[in-house]
PDB file of C-alpha atoms in Angstrom:
ATOM      1  CA  MET A 181       1.813  14.485   4.973  1.00 96.00           C
ATOM      2  CA  ARG A 182       3.255  12.480   8.628  1.00 97.00           C
ATOM      3  CA  ILE A 183       3.845   9.079   6.708  1.00 98.00           C
ATOM      4  CA  ALA A 184       4.870   5.262   8.245  1.00 97.00           C
ATOM      5  CA  VAL A 185       5.443   2.780   6.079  1.00 97.00           C
ATOM      6  CA  ILE A 186       5.559  -0.867   8.063  1.00 97.00           C
ATOM      7  CA  GLY A 187       8.119  -3.800   6.479  1.00 94.00           C
ATOM      8  CA  SER A 188      11.275  -2.618   4.592  1.00 89.00           C
ATOM      9  CA  GLY A 189      10.562  -5.150   1.714  1.00 91.00           C
ATOM     10  CA  ARG A 190      10.428  -4.039  -2.117  1.00 94.00           C
ATOM     11  CA  ILE A 191       7.490  -2.833  -1.809  1.00 95.00           C
ATOM     12  CA  GLY A 192       7.717  -1.068   1.061  1.00 95.00           C
ATOM     13  CA  PHE A 193      11.210   0.631   0.195  1.00 92.00           C
ATOM     14  CA  THR A 194      10.360   1.452  -3.342  1.00 95.00           C
ATOM     15  CA  VAL A 195       6.682   3.389  -1.995  1.00 96.00           C
ATOM     16  CA  ALA A 196       8.394   5.221   1.082  1.00 95.00           C
ATOM     17  CA  GLY A 197      11.193   6.384  -1.653  1.00 94.00           C
ATOM     18  CA  LEU A 198       8.644   7.550  -3.688  1.00 96.00           C
ATOM     19  CA  PHE A 199       6.760   9.657  -1.271  1.00 97.00           C
ATOM     20  CA  ALA A 200       9.520  11.071   0.131  1.00 95.00           C
ATOM     21  CA  ARG A 201      10.593  12.868  -2.875  1.00 93.00           C
ATOM     22  CA  ALA A 202       7.564  13.419  -3.159  1.00 95.00           C
ATOM     23  CA  GLY A 203       7.970  15.952   0.316  1.00 94.00           C
ATOM     24  CA  HIS A 204       6.281  14.152   2.818  1.00 96.00           C
ATOM     25  CA  GLU A 205       7.959  13.111   5.518  1.00 96.00           C
ATOM     26  CA  VAL A 206       8.486   9.790   6.153  1.00 96.00           C
ATOM     27  CA  GLN A 207       9.058   6.537   8.368  1.00 94.00           C
ATOM     28  CA  VAL A 208       9.958   3.409   7.810  1.00 94.00           C
ATOM     29  CA  ALA A 209       9.694   0.480  10.245  1.00 93.00           C
ATOM     30  CA  ASN A 210      10.087  -3.128  10.496  1.00 89.00           C
ATOM     31  CA  THR A 211       9.992  -5.890  13.884  1.00 84.00           C
ATOM     32  CA  ARG A 212      13.816  -5.776  13.579  1.00 85.00           C
ATOM     33  CA  GLY A 213      14.043  -1.819  15.009  1.00 82.00           C
ATOM     34  CA  PRO A 214      15.533   0.947  13.519  1.00 83.00           C
ATOM     35  CA  GLU A 215      18.888   0.036  13.728  1.00 82.00           C
ATOM     36  CA  SER A 216      18.631  -2.681  11.117  1.00 83.00           C
ATOM     37  CA  LEU A 217      17.634   0.356   8.434  1.00 82.00           C
ATOM     38  CA  ARG A 218      20.140   2.873   9.392  1.00 79.00           C
ATOM     39  CA  ASP A 219      22.598   1.730   6.209  1.00 78.00           C
ATOM     40  CA  GLU A 220      19.629   1.481   3.888  1.00 78.00           C
ATOM     41  CA  LEU A 221      18.413   4.783   4.469  1.00 78.00           C
ATOM     42  CA  HIS A 222      20.520   6.718   2.226  1.00 77.00           C
ATOM     43  CA  ARG A 223      18.170   5.398  -1.350  1.00 77.00           C
ATOM     44  CA  LEU A 224      14.626   7.351   0.499  1.00 78.00           C
ATOM     45  CA  ASP A 225      15.781  11.099   0.477  1.00 78.00           C
ATOM     46  CA  GLY A 226      15.508  11.907   4.035  1.00 80.00           C
ATOM     47  CA  ALA A 227      13.582   9.119   4.871  1.00 87.00           C
ATOM     48  CA  GLY A 228      13.332   8.148   8.699  1.00 89.00           C
ATOM     49  CA  ALA A 229      13.799   4.940  10.835  1.00 90.00           C
ATOM     50  CA  ALA A 230      11.262   3.897  13.783  1.00 92.00           C
ATOM     51  CA  THR A 231       9.355   1.468  15.459  1.00 94.00           C
ATOM     52  CA  PRO A 232       6.075   0.675  13.801  1.00 95.00           C
ATOM     53  CA  ALA A 233       5.183   1.869  17.281  1.00 95.00           C
ATOM     54  CA  GLU A 234       6.716   5.349  17.390  1.00 95.00           C
ATOM     55  CA  ALA A 235       6.332   5.407  13.336  1.00 95.00           C
ATOM     56  CA  VAL A 236       2.425   5.116  13.971  1.00 97.00           C
ATOM     57  CA  ALA A 237       2.001   7.013  16.100  1.00 96.00           C
ATOM     58  CA  VAL A 238       3.041  10.231  14.794  1.00 95.00           C
ATOM     59  CA  ALA A 239       1.597   9.283  11.009  1.00 97.00           C
ATOM     60  CA  GLU A 240      -1.487  11.051   9.140  1.00 97.00           C
ATOM     61  CA  LEU A 241      -1.364   8.079   7.072  1.00 98.00           C
ATOM     62  CA  VAL A 242       0.052   4.334   7.326  1.00 98.00           C
ATOM     63  CA  LEU A 243       0.671   1.927   4.268  1.00 98.00           C
ATOM     64  CA  LEU A 244       0.969  -1.933   4.916  1.00 98.00           C
ATOM     65  CA  ALA A 245       4.202  -3.759   3.759  1.00 97.00           C
ATOM     66  CA  LEU A 246       4.771  -6.293   5.517  1.00 96.00           C
ATOM     67  CA  PRO A 247       3.869 -10.041   4.767  1.00 96.00           C
ATOM     68  CA  TRP A 248      -0.147 -10.742   5.267  1.00 96.00           C
ATOM     69  CA  ARG A 249       0.117 -13.764   6.873  1.00 96.00           C
ATOM     70  CA  ASN A 250       1.999 -11.539   9.861  1.00 95.00           C
ATOM     71  CA  ARG A 251      -0.622  -8.715  10.389  1.00 96.00           C
ATOM     72  CA  ASP A 252      -1.579 -10.279  13.972  1.00 96.00           C
ATOM     73  CA  ALA A 253       1.762  -8.324  14.985  1.00 95.00           C
ATOM     74  CA  LEU A 254      -0.223  -4.530  14.441  1.00 96.00           C
ATOM     75  CA  ARG A 255      -2.503  -5.267  17.042  1.00 95.00           C
ATOM     76  CA  ASP A 256       0.609  -4.214  19.015  1.00 94.00           C
ATOM     77  CA  TYR A 257       1.001  -0.639  17.026  1.00 95.00           C
ATOM     78  CA  GLY A 258      -1.875   1.572  17.762  1.00 92.00           C
ATOM     79  CA  PRO A 259      -3.740   3.122  18.693  1.00 95.00           C
ATOM     80  CA  TRP A 260      -4.784   2.696  15.363  1.00 97.00           C
ATOM     81  CA  ASP A 261      -8.241   5.077  15.382  1.00 95.00           C
ATOM     82  CA  GLY A 262      -9.375   7.391  12.794  1.00 95.00           C
ATOM     83  CA  LYS A 263      -6.044   6.902  10.996  1.00 97.00           C
ATOM     84  CA  VAL A 264      -6.072   6.028   6.852  1.00 98.00           C
ATOM     85  CA  VAL A 265      -3.854   2.847   6.883  1.00 98.00           C
ATOM     86  CA  VAL A 266      -3.282   1.870   3.595  1.00 98.00           C
ATOM     87  CA  ASP A 267      -3.300  -2.204   2.697  1.00 98.00           C
ATOM     88  CA  ALA A 268      -0.616  -2.903   0.013  1.00 98.00           C
ATOM     89  CA  THR A 269      -0.416  -6.759   1.473  1.00 97.00           C
ATOM     90  CA  ASN A 270      -1.163  -9.869  -0.303  1.00 97.00           C
ATOM     91  CA  PRO A 271      -2.048 -13.242   1.261  1.00 96.00           C
ATOM     92  CA  TYR A 272       0.317 -14.701   0.441  1.00 95.00           C
ATOM     93  CA  GLY A 273       2.029 -17.961   2.358  1.00 93.00           C
ATOM     94  CA  GLY A 274       5.935 -18.060   3.252  1.00 90.00           C
ATOM     95  CA  THR A 275       6.436 -20.645  -0.009  1.00 93.00           C
ATOM     96  CA  GLY A 276       4.303 -17.835  -2.519  1.00 91.00           C
ATOM     97  CA  GLU A 277       0.784 -19.827  -2.316  1.00 94.00           C
ATOM     98  CA  VAL A 278      -2.080 -17.294  -1.559  1.00 92.00           C
ATOM     99  CA  LEU A 279      -3.347 -18.534   1.231  1.00 93.00           C
ATOM    100  CA  GLU A 280      -7.077 -19.463   2.468  1.00 91.00           C
ATOM    101  CA  THR A 281      -9.255 -16.016   2.944  1.00 92.00           C
ATOM    102  CA  GLY A 282     -12.692 -17.290   4.254  1.00 90.00           C
ATOM    103  CA  GLY A 283     -14.722 -16.057   2.000  1.00 89.00           C
ATOM    104  CA  ARG A 284     -13.755 -11.867   2.999  1.00 93.00           C
ATOM    105  CA  SER A 285     -11.428 -10.135   1.260  1.00 94.00           C
ATOM    106  CA  SER A 286      -8.075  -9.970   2.356  1.00 96.00           C
ATOM    107  CA  SER A 287      -8.163  -6.168   3.317  1.00 96.00           C
ATOM    108  CA  GLU A 288     -11.160  -7.251   5.882  1.00 96.00           C
ATOM    109  CA  LEU A 289      -8.887  -9.433   7.517  1.00 96.00           C
ATOM    110  CA  VAL A 290      -6.633  -6.753   8.099  1.00 97.00           C
ATOM    111  CA  GLY A 291      -8.980  -4.203   9.653  1.00 97.00           C
ATOM    112  CA  ASP A 292      -9.784  -6.879  12.642  1.00 97.00           C
ATOM    113  CA  VAL A 293      -6.228  -6.228  13.603  1.00 97.00           C
ATOM    114  CA  VAL A 294      -6.218  -1.868  13.144  1.00 97.00           C
ATOM    115  CA  PRO A 295      -9.705  -1.976  14.357  1.00 97.00           C
ATOM    116  CA  GLY A 296     -10.689   2.349  13.409  1.00 96.00           C
ATOM    117  CA  ALA A 297      -8.487   2.531  10.982  1.00 98.00           C
ATOM    118  CA  ARG A 298     -10.103   3.654   7.447  1.00 98.00           C
ATOM    119  CA  LEU A 299      -8.452   1.069   5.879  1.00 98.00           C
ATOM    120  CA  VAL A 300      -7.471   1.055   1.980  1.00 98.00           C
ATOM    121  CA  LYS A 301      -6.951  -1.249  -0.363  1.00 98.00           C
ATOM    122  CA  ALA A 302      -4.224  -0.535  -2.586  1.00 98.00           C
ATOM    123  CA  PHE A 303      -0.505  -0.686  -3.940  1.00 98.00           C
ATOM    124  CA  ASN A 304      -0.987  -4.288  -4.207  1.00 98.00           C
ATOM    125  CA  THR A 305      -1.104  -4.484  -8.094  1.00 97.00           C
ATOM    126  CA  MET A 306       1.888  -3.412  -9.424  1.00 97.00           C
ATOM    127  CA  HIS A 307       5.232  -4.787  -9.396  1.00 96.00           C
ATOM    128  CA  TRP A 308       7.321  -2.985  -7.669  1.00 97.00           C
ATOM    129  CA  VAL A 309       9.653  -2.592 -10.434  1.00 97.00           C
ATOM    130  CA  ARG A 310       6.657  -0.562 -12.172  1.00 97.00           C
ATOM    131  CA  LEU A 311       6.195   1.029  -9.495  1.00 97.00           C
ATOM    132  CA  ARG A 312       9.954   2.400  -9.098  1.00 96.00           C
ATOM    133  CA  ASP A 313      10.342   3.325 -12.791  1.00 97.00           C
ATOM    134  CA  ASP A 314       6.934   3.623 -14.254  1.00 98.00           C
ATOM    135  CA  GLY A 315       5.189   6.998 -12.888  1.00 97.00           C
ATOM    136  CA  ARG A 316       5.002   9.611 -14.687  1.00 97.00           C
ATOM    137  CA  PRO A 317       4.330  12.832 -12.659  1.00 95.00           C
ATOM    138  CA  GLY A 318       4.209  15.445 -15.931  1.00 93.00           C
ATOM    139  CA  ALA A 319       1.789  13.488 -18.278  1.00 97.00           C
ATOM    140  CA  ASP A 320      -1.887  14.113 -18.576  1.00 97.00           C
ATOM    141  CA  GLU A 321      -3.439  11.050 -16.042  1.00 96.00           C
ATOM    142  CA  THR A 322      -4.872   9.350 -19.332  1.00 97.00           C
ATOM    143  CA  GLU A 323      -1.674   7.913 -20.375  1.00 98.00           C
ATOM    144  CA  ARG A 324      -0.646   7.149 -16.397  1.00 98.00           C
ATOM    145  CA  LEU A 325      -0.837   3.769 -15.268  1.00 98.00           C
ATOM    146  CA  VAL A 326      -3.071   2.854 -12.843  1.00 98.00           C
ATOM    147  CA  ILE A 327      -2.826   2.013  -8.828  1.00 98.00           C
ATOM    148  CA  PHE A 328      -6.525   0.038  -7.715  1.00 98.00           C
ATOM    149  CA  LEU A 329      -8.143   1.356  -4.487  1.00 98.00           C
ATOM    150  CA  ALA A 330     -10.792  -0.258  -2.640  1.00 98.00           C
ATOM    151  CA  GLY A 331     -12.377   0.874   0.574  1.00 98.00           C
ATOM    152  CA  ASP A 332     -15.439   1.225   2.338  1.00 97.00           C
ATOM    153  CA  ASP A 333     -14.554   6.165   3.848  1.00 97.00           C
ATOM    154  CA  SER A 334     -14.821   8.131   0.548  1.00 97.00           C
ATOM    155  CA  GLU A 335     -12.541  10.519   2.308  1.00 98.00           C
ATOM    156  CA  ALA A 336      -9.537   7.929   3.238  1.00 98.00           C
ATOM    157  CA  LYS A 337      -9.564   6.919  -0.296  1.00 98.00           C
ATOM    158  CA  ARG A 338      -8.820  10.569  -1.348  1.00 98.00           C
ATOM    159  CA  ALA A 339      -6.230  11.063   0.286  1.00 98.00           C
ATOM    160  CA  VAL A 340      -4.814   8.050  -0.649  1.00 98.00           C
ATOM    161  CA  ALA A 341      -5.936   8.623  -4.937  1.00 98.00           C
ATOM    162  CA  GLY A 342      -4.244  11.757  -4.177  1.00 98.00           C
ATOM    163  CA  LEU A 343      -0.507  10.228  -3.315  1.00 98.00           C
ATOM    164  CA  VAL A 344      -1.064   7.956  -6.366  1.00 98.00           C
ATOM    165  CA  THR A 345      -1.344  11.619  -8.876  1.00 98.00           C
ATOM    166  CA  GLU A 346       1.764  13.117  -7.107  1.00 98.00           C
ATOM    167  CA  ILE A 347       4.032  10.305  -7.619  1.00 98.00           C
ATOM    168  CA  GLY A 348       2.867   9.537 -11.342  1.00 98.00           C
ATOM    169  CA  PHE A 349       0.585   6.988 -11.173  1.00 98.00           C
ATOM    170  CA  ALA A 350      -3.723   7.493 -12.704  1.00 98.00           C
ATOM    171  CA  PRO A 351      -5.905   6.192  -9.339  1.00 98.00           C
ATOM    172  CA  VAL A 352      -8.829   4.101 -10.333  1.00 98.00           C
ATOM    173  CA  ASP A 353     -11.374   3.308  -7.620  1.00 98.00           C
ATOM    174  CA  THR A 354     -12.829  -0.180  -7.735  1.00 98.00           C
ATOM    175  CA  GLY A 355     -15.689   0.305  -4.847  1.00 97.00           C
ATOM    176  CA  SER A 356     -15.625  -1.669  -1.557  1.00 97.00           C
ATOM    177  CA  LEU A 357     -13.235  -3.157   0.608  1.00 96.00           C
ATOM    178  CA  ARG A 358     -15.832  -6.825   0.386  1.00 95.00           C
ATOM    179  CA  THR A 359     -16.414  -6.344  -3.220  1.00 95.00           C
ATOM    180  CA  GLY A 360     -13.674  -3.779  -4.913  1.00 97.00           C
ATOM    181  CA  GLY A 361     -11.222  -5.793  -2.294  1.00 96.00           C
ATOM    182  CA  ARG A 362     -11.789  -9.185  -3.728  1.00 95.00           C
ATOM    183  CA  LEU A 363     -11.273  -7.410  -7.742  1.00 96.00           C
ATOM    184  CA  LEU A 364      -8.052  -6.757  -6.646  1.00 97.00           C
ATOM    185  CA  GLU A 365      -6.392  -9.977  -5.139  1.00 96.00           C
ATOM    186  CA  PRO A 366      -3.840 -12.121  -6.668  1.00 96.00           C
ATOM    187  CA  GLY A 367      -5.301 -14.295  -9.858  1.00 94.00           C
ATOM    188  CA  THR A 368      -7.644 -11.708 -10.524  1.00 96.00           C
ATOM    189  CA  GLU A 369      -7.980  -9.444 -14.062  1.00 95.00           C
ATOM    190  CA  LEU A 370      -6.082  -6.264 -12.495  1.00 97.00           C
ATOM    191  CA  TYR A 371      -3.647  -8.056 -10.106  1.00 97.00           C
ATOM    192  CA  ASN A 372       0.312  -7.149 -11.723  1.00 96.00           C
ATOM    193  CA  ALA A 373      -2.321  -5.816 -15.030  1.00 96.00           C
ATOM    194  CA  ALA A 374      -0.134  -2.449 -16.512  1.00 97.00           C
ATOM    195  CA  LEU A 375      -3.411  -0.601 -17.880  1.00 98.00           C
ATOM    196  CA  VAL A 376      -4.168   2.885 -18.515  1.00 98.00           C
ATOM    197  CA  PRO A 377      -7.125   4.058 -16.818  1.00 98.00           C
ATOM    198  CA  ALA A 378      -9.497   3.748 -20.252  1.00 98.00           C
ATOM    199  CA  GLN A 379      -8.536   0.289 -20.204  1.00 98.00           C
ATOM    200  CA  ALA A 380      -9.099   0.079 -16.726  1.00 97.00           C
ATOM    201  CA  ARG A 381     -12.617   1.023 -16.715  1.00 96.00           C
ATOM    202  CA  GLU A 382     -12.776  -1.143 -19.384  1.00 96.00           C
ATOM    203  CA  LEU A 383     -11.949  -4.112 -17.632  1.00 95.00           C
ATOM    204  CA  LEU A 384     -14.228  -2.947 -14.941  1.00 96.00           C
ATOM    205  CA  SER A 385     -17.362  -2.277 -16.484  1.00 91.00           C
TER     206      SER A 385
END
């Protein structure tokens, strides 16, 4: 699969590396340009660097790992029509405070700036070190740590769930982008919780 990762912080680089090692064609992009990434790509097993617009144009799936407060920049990187877009952002401000979302989930607000995208919330509840170190592709799914996902497009969620499984975690669906997405926000029981599927489903029941 051709995957673009927008954002080169810890989550962006960690997920890009996991996807590249799983055999996907990955490009990483940030607002500073491809040259800012050249010295880091040796860590990502063949991932490349591009501008955000270039990466989005050729991608089948785009993972958003830029700061949520900078989401308006995404308007310029489209068109987004029909692309599976994974929102791994959280509504934090510049000093770590949780920002107000006006009664909507943070991913719904991301959806406003990627019109036409098939949006899935995922990869935002797990600390990057756990994501980097604790995937177990050889383990039974019941023994793997959970990565939660939420969204309104069932086919897009299946595609994201497949990636989660490939890199050694267990996908658990929390529902729609509005209801399920709110369950994945900072401060909830599911946020940054190390859970196997049985524990996750008990919390959701």
